[in-house]
Tab-separated table of N, CA and C in Angstrom:
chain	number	residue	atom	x	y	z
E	1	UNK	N	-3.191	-2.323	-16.759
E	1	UNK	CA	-3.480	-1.016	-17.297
E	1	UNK	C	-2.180	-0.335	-17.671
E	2	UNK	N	-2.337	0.600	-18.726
E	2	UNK	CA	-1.254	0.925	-18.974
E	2	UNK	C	-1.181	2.491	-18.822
E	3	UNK	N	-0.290	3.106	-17.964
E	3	UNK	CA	0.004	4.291	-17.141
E	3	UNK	C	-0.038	5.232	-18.336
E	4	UNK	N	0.818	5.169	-19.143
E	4	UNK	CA	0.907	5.915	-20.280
E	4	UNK	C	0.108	6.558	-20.745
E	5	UNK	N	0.370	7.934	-21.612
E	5	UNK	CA	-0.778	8.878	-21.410
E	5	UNK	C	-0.475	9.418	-23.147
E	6	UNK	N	-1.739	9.645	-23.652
E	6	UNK	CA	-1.683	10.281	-24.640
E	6	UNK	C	-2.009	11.864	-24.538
E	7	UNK	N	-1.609	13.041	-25.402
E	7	UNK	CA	-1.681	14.237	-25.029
E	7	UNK	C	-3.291	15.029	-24.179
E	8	UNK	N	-4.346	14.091	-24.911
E	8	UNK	CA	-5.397	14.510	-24.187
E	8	UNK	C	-6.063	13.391	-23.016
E	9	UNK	N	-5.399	12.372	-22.706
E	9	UNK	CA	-5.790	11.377	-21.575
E	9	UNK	C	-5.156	12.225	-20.412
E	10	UNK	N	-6.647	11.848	-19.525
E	10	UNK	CA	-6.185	11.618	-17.709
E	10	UNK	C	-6.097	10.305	-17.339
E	11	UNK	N	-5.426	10.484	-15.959
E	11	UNK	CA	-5.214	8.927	-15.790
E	11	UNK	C	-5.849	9.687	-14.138
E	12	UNK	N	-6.864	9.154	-13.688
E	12	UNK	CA	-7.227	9.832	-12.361
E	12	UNK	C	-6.780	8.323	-10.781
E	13	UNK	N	-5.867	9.541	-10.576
E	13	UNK	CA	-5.291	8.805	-9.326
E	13	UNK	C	-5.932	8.812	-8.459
E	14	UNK	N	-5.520	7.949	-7.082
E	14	UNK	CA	-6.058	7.778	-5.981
E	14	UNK	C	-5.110	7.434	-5.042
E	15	UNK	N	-4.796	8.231	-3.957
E	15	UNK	CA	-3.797	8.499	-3.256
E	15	UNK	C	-4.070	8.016	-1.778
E	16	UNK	N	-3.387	6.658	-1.387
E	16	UNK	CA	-3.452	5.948	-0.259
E	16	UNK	C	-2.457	6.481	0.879
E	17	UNK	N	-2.340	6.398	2.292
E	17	UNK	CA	-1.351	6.968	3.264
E	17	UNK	C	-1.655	6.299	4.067
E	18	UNK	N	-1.105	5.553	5.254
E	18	UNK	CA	-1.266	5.199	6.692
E	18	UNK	C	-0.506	6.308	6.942
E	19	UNK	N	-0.862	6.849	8.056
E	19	UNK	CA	-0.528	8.094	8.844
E	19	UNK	C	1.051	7.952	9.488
E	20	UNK	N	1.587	6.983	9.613
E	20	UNK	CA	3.268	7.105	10.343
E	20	UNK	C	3.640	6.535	9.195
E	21	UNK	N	3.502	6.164	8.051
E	21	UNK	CA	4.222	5.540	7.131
E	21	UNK	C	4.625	6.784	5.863
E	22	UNK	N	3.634	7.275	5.272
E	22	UNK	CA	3.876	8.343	3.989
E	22	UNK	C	4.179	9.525	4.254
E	23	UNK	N	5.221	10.890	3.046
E	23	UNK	CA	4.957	11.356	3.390
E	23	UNK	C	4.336	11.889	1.787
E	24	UNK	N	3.256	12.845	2.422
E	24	UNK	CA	2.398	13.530	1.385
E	24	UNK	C	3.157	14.469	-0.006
E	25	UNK	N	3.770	15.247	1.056
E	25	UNK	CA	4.659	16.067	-0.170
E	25	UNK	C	5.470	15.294	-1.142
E	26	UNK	N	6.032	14.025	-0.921
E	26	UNK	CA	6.879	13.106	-1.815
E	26	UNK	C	6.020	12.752	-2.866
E	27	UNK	N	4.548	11.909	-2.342
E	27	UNK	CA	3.304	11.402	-3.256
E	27	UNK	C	3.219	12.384	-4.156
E	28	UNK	N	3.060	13.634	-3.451
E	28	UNK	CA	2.355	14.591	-4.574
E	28	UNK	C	2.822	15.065	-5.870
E	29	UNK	N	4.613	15.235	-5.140
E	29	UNK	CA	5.371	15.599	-6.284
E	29	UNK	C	5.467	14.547	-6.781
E	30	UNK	N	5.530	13.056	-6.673
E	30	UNK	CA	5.688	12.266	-7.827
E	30	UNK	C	4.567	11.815	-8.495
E	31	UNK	N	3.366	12.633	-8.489
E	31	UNK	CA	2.230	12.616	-8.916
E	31	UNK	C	2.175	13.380	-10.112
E	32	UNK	N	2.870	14.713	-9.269
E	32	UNK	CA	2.684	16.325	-10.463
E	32	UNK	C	3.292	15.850	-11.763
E	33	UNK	N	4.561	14.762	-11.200
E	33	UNK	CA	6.166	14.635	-12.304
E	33	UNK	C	5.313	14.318	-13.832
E	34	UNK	N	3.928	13.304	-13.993
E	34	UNK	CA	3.748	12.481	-14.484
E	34	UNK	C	2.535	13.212	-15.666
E	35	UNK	N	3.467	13.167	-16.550
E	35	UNK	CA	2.452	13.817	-17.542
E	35	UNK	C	1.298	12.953	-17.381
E	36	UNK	N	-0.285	13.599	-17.257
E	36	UNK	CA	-1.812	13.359	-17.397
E	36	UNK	C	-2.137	12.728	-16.305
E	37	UNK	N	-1.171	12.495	-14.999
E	37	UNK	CA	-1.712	12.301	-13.691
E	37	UNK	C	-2.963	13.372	-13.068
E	38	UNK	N	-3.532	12.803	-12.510
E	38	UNK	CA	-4.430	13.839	-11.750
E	38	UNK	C	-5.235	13.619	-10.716
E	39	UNK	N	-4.599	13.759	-9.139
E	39	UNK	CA	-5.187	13.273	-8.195
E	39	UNK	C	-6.521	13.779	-7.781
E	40	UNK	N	-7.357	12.545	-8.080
E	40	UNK	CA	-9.244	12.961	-7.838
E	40	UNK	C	-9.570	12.488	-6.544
E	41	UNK	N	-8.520	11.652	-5.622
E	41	UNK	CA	-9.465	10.918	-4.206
E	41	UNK	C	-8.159	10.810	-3.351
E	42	UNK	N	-8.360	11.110	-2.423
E	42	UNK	CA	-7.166	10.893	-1.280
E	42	UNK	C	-7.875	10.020	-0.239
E	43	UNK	N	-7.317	8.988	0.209
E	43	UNK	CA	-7.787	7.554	1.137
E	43	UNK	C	-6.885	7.302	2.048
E	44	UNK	N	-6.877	7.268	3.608
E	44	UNK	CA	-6.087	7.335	4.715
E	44	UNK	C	-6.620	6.621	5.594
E	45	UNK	N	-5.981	6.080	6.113
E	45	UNK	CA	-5.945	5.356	7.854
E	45	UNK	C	-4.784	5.526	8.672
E	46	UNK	N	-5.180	5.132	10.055
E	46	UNK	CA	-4.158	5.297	10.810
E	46	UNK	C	-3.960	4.257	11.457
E	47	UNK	N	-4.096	3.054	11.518
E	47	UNK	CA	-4.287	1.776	11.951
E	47	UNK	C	-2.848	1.085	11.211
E	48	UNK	N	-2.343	-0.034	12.052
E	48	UNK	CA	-0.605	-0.250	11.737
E	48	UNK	C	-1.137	-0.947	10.407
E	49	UNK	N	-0.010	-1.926	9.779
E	49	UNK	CA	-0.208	-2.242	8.546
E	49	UNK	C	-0.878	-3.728	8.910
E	50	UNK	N	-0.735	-3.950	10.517
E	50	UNK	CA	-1.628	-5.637	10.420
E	50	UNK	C	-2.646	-5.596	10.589
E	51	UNK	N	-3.680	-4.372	10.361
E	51	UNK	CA	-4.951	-4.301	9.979
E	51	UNK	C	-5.220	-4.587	8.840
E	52	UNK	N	-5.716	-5.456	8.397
E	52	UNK	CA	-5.509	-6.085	7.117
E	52	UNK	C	-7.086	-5.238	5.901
E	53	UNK	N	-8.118	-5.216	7.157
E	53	UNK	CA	-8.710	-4.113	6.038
E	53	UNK	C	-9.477	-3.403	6.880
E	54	UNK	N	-8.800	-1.854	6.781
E	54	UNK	CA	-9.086	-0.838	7.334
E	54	UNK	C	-9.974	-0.054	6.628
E	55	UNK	N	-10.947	1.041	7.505
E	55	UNK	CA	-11.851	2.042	6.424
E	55	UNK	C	-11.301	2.460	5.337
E	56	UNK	N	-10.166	2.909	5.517
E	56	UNK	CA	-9.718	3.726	4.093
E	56	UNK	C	-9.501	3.087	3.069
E	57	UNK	N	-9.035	1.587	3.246
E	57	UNK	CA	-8.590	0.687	2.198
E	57	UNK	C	-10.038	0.283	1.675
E	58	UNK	N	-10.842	0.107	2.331
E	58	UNK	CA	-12.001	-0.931	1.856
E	58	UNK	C	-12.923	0.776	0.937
E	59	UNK	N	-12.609	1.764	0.975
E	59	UNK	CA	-12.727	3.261	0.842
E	59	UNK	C	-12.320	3.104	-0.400
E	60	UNK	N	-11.079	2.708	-0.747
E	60	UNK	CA	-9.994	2.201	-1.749
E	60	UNK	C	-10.552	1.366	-3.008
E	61	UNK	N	-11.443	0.353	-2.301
E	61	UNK	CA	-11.686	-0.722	-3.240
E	61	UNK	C	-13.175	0.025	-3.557
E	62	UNK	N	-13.728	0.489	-3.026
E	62	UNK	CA	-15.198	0.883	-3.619
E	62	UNK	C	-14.901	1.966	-4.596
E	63	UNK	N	-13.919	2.672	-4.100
E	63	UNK	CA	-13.560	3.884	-6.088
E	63	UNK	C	-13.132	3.013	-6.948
E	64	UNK	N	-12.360	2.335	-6.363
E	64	UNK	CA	-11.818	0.870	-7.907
E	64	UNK	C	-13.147	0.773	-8.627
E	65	UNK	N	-14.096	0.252	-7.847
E	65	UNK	CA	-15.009	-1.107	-8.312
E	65	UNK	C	-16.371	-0.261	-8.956
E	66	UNK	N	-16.235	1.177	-8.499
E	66	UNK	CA	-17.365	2.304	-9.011
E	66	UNK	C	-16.369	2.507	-10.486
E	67	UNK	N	-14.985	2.835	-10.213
E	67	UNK	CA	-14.484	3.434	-11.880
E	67	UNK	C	-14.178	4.642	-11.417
E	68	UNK	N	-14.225	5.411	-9.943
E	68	UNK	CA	-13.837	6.719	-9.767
E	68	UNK	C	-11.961	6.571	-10.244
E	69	UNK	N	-11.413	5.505	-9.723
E	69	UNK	CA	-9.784	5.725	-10.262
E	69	UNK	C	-9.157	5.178	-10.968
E	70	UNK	N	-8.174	5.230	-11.266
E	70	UNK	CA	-7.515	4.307	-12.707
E	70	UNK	C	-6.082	3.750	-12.229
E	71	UNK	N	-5.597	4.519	-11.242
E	71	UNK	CA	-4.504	4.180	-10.594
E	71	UNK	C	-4.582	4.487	-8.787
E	72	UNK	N	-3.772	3.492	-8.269
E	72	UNK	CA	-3.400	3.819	-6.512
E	72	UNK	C	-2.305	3.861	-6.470
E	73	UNK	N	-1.547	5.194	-5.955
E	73	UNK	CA	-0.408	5.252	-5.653
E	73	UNK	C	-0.124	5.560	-4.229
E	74	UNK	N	0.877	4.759	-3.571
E	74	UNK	CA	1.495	5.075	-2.135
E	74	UNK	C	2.885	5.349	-1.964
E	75	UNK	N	3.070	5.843	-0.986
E	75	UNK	CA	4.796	6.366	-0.936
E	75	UNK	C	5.369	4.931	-0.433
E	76	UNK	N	4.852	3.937	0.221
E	76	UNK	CA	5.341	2.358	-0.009
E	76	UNK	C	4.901	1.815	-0.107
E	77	UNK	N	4.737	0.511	-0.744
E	77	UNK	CA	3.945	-0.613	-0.962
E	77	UNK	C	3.661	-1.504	0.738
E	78	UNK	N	4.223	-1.285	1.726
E	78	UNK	CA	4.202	-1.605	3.091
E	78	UNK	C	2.870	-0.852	3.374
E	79	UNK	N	2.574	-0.024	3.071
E	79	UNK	CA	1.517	0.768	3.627
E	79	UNK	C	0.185	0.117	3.537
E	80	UNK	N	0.214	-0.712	2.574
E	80	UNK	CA	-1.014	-1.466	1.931
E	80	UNK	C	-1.583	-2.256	2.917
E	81	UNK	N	-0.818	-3.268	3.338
E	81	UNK	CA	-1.092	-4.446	4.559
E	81	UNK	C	0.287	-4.815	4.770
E	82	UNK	N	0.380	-5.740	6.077
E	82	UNK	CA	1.567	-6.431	6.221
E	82	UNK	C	1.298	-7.951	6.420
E	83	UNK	N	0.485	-8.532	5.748
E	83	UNK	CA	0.017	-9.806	5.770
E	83	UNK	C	-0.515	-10.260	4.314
E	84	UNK	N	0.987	-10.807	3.856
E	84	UNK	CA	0.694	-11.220	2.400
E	84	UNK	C	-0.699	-11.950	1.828
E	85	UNK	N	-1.654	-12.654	2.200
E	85	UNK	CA	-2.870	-13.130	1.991
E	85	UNK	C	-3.625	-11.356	1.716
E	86	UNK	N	-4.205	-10.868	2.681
E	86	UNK	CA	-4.576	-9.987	2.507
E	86	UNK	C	-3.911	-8.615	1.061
E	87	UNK	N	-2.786	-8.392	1.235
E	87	UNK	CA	-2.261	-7.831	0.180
E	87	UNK	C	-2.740	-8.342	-1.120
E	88	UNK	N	-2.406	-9.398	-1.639
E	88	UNK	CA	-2.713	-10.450	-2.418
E	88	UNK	C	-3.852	-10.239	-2.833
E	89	UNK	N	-5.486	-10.467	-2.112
E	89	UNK	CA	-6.769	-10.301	-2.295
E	89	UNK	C	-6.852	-8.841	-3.183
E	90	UNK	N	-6.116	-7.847	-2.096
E	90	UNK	CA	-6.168	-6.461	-2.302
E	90	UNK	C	-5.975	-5.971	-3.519
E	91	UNK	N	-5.073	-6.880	-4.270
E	91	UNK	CA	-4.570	-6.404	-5.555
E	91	UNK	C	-5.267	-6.874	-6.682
E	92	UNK	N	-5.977	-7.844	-6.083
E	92	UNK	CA	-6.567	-9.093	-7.159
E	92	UNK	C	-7.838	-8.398	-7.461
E	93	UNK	N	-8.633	-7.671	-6.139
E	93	UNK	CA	-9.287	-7.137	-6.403
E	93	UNK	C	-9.428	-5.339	-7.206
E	94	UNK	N	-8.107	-4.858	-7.425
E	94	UNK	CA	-7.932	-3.932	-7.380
E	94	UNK	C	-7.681	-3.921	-8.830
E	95	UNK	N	-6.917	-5.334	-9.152
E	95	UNK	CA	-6.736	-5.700	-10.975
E	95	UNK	C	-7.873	-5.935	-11.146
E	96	UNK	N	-9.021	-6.244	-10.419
E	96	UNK	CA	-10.198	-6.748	-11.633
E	96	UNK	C	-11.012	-5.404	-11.874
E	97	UNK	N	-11.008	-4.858	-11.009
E	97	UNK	CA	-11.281	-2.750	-11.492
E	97	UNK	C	-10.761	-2.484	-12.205
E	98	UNK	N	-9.601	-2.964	-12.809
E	98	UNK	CA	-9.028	-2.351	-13.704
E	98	UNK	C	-7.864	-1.016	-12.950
E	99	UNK	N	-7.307	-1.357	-12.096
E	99	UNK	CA	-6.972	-0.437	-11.216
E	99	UNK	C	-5.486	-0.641	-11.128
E	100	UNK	N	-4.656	0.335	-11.489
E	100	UNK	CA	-3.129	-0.539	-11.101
E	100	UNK	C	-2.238	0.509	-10.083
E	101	UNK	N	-1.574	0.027	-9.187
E	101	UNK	CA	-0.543	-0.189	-8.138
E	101	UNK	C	0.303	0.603	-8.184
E	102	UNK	N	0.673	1.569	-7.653
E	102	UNK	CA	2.353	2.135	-8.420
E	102	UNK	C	2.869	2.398	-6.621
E	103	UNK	N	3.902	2.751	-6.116
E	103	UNK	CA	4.549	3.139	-5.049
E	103	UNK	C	5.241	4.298	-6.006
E	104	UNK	N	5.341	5.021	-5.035
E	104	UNK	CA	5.951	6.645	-5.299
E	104	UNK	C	7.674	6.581	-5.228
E	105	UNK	N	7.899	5.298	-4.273
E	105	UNK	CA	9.464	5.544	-3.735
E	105	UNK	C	10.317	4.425	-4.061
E	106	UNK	N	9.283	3.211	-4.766
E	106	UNK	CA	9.899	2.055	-4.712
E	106	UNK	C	9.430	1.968	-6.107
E	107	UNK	N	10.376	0.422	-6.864
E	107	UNK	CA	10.120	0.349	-8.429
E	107	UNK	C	9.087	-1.112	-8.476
E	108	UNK	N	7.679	-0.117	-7.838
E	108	UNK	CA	6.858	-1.343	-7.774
E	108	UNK	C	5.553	-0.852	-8.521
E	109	UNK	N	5.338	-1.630	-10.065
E	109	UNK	CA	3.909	-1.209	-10.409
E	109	UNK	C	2.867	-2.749	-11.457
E	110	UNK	N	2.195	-2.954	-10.871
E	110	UNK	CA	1.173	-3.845	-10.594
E	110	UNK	C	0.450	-3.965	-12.218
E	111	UNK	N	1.133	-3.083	-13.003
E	111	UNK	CA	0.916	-3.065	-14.732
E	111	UNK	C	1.805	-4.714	-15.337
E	112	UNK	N	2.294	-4.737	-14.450
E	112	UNK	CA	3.846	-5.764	-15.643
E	112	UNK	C	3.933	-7.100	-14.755
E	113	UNK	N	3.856	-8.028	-15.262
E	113	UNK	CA	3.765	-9.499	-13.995
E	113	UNK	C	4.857	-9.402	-13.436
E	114	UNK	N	6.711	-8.761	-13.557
E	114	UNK	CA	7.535	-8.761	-13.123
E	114	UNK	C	7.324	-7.337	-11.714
E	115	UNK	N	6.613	-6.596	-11.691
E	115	UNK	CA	5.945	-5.873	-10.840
E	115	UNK	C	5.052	-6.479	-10.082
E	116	UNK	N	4.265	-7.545	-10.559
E	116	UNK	CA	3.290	-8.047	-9.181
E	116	UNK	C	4.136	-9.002	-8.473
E	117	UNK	N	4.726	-9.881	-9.536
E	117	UNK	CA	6.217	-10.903	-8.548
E	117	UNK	C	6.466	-9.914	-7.087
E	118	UNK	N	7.257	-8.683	-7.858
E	118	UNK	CA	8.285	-8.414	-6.804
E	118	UNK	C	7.337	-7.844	-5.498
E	119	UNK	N	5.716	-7.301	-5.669
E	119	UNK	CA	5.213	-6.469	-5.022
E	119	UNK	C	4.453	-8.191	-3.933
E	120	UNK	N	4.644	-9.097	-4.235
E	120	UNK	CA	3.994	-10.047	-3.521
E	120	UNK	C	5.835	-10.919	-2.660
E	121	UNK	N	7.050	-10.508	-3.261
E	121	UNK	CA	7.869	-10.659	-2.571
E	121	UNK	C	8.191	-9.756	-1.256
E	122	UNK	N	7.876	-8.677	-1.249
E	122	UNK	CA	8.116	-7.277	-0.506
E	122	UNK	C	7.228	-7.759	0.601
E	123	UNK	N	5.869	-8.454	-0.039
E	123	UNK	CA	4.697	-8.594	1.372
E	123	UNK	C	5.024	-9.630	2.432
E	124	UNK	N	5.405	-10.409	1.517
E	124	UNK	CA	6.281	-11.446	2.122
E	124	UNK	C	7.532	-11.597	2.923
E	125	UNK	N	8.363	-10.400	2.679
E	125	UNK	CA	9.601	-9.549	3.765
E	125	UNK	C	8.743	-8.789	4.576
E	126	UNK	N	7.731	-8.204	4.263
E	126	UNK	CA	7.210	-7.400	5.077
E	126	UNK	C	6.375	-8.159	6.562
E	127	UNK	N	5.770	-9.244	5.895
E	127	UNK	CA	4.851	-10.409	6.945
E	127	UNK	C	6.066	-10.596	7.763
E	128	UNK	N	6.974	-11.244	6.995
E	128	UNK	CA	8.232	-12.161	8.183
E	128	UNK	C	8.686	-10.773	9.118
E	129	UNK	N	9.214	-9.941	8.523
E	129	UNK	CA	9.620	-8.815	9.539
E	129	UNK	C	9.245	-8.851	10.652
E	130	UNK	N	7.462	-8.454	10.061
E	130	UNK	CA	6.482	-7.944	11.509
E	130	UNK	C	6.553	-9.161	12.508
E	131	UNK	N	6.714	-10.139	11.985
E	131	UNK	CA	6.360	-11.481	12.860
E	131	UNK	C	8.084	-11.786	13.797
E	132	UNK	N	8.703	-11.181	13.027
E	132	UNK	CA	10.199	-11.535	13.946
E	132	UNK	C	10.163	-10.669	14.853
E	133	UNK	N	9.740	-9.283	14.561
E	133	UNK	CA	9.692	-8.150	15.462
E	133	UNK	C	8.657	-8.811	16.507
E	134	UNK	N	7.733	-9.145	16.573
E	134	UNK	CA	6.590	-9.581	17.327
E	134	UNK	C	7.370	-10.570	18.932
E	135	UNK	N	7.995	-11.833	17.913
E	135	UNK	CA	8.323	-12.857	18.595
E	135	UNK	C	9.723	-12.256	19.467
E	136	UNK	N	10.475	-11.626	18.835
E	136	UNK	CA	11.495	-10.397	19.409
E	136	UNK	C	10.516	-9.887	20.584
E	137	UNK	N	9.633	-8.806	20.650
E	137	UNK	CA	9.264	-8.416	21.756
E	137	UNK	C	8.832	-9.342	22.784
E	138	UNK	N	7.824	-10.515	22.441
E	138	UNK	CA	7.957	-11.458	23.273
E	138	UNK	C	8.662	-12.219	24.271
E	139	UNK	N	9.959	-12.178	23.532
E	139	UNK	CA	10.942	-12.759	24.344
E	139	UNK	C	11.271	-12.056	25.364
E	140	UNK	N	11.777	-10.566	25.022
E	140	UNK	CA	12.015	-9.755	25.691
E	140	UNK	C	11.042	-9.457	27.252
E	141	UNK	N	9.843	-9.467	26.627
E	141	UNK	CA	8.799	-8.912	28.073
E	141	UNK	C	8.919	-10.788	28.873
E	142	UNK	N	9.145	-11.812	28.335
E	142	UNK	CA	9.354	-13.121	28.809
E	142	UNK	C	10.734	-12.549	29.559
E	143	UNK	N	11.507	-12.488	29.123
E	143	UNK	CA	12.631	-11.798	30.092
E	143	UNK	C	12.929	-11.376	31.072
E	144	UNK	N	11.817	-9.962	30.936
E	144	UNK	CA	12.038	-9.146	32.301
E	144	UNK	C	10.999	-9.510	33.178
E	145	UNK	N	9.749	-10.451	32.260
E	145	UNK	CA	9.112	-10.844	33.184
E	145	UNK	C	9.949	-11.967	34.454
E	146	UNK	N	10.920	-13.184	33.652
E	146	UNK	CA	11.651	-13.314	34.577
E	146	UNK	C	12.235	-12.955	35.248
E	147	UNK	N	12.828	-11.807	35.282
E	147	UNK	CA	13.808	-10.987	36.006
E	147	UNK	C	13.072	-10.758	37.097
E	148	UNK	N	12.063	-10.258	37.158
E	148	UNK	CA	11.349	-9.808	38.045
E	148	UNK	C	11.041	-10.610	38.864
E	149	UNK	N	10.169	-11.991	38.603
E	149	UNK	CA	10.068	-13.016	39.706
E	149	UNK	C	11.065	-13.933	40.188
């Protein structure tokens, strides 16, 4: 889809947040910036990003798939999922609505194949992260669990 706006087009957004990740006032103003933006649906969870599909997201895909939005924008593309399979689906399904991707803070938009590349590389830093952090805490409580006995 193409963002671009002619003097009398809306482009009606749809505004995603996990609750410790976005912040609202950033979304909004880079919402206002955009000549013929116009936020019609705001969609939230509070569940970490390895909930792979939470109410608000699956909230997300039913305005896609009705035609209520034309675009999803988030203040990061992390916010989406942190488990590249799932991301992946998310978008696939979100392109066949006709629905495209933008992040508010990052140069990620789901219009241009050099935008879905980089937005399926990010998920992919984002998966390994969570999973080093994971195996990191592991060790650690393995640790003091030794310490202790």
């Amino acid at each position: 889809m193409d963002n671009t706006t002619s003097e009398n087009d809306v482009v009606r957004v749809g505004v995603y947040r996990r609750r410790f990740f976005s912040d609202p006032a950033r979304v909004d103003a880079f919402v206002a910036a955009q000549p013929g933006w116009t936020i019609v649906r705001r969609f939230g969870d509070h569940e970490s990003g390895s909930i792979t599909n939470p109410p608000g997201l699956r909230k997300v895909v039913r305005a896609a798939e009705s035609g209520q939005i034309d675009l999803l924008i988030v203040d990061r593309m992390a916010e989406l999922s942190g488990k590249t399979p799932a991301l992946v689906k998310l978008l696939h399904r979100l392109e066949a609505a006709g629905v495209t991707v933008r992040s508010a803070t990052e140069p990620f938009d789901t219009s241009a194949p050099m935008g879905r590349l980089m937005v399926h590389v990010l998920a992919m830093s984002v998966e390994w992260e969570q999973d080093a952090k994971r195996r990191q805490e592991e060790a650690q409580r393995a640790f003091q669990g030794g310490e202790r006995g």
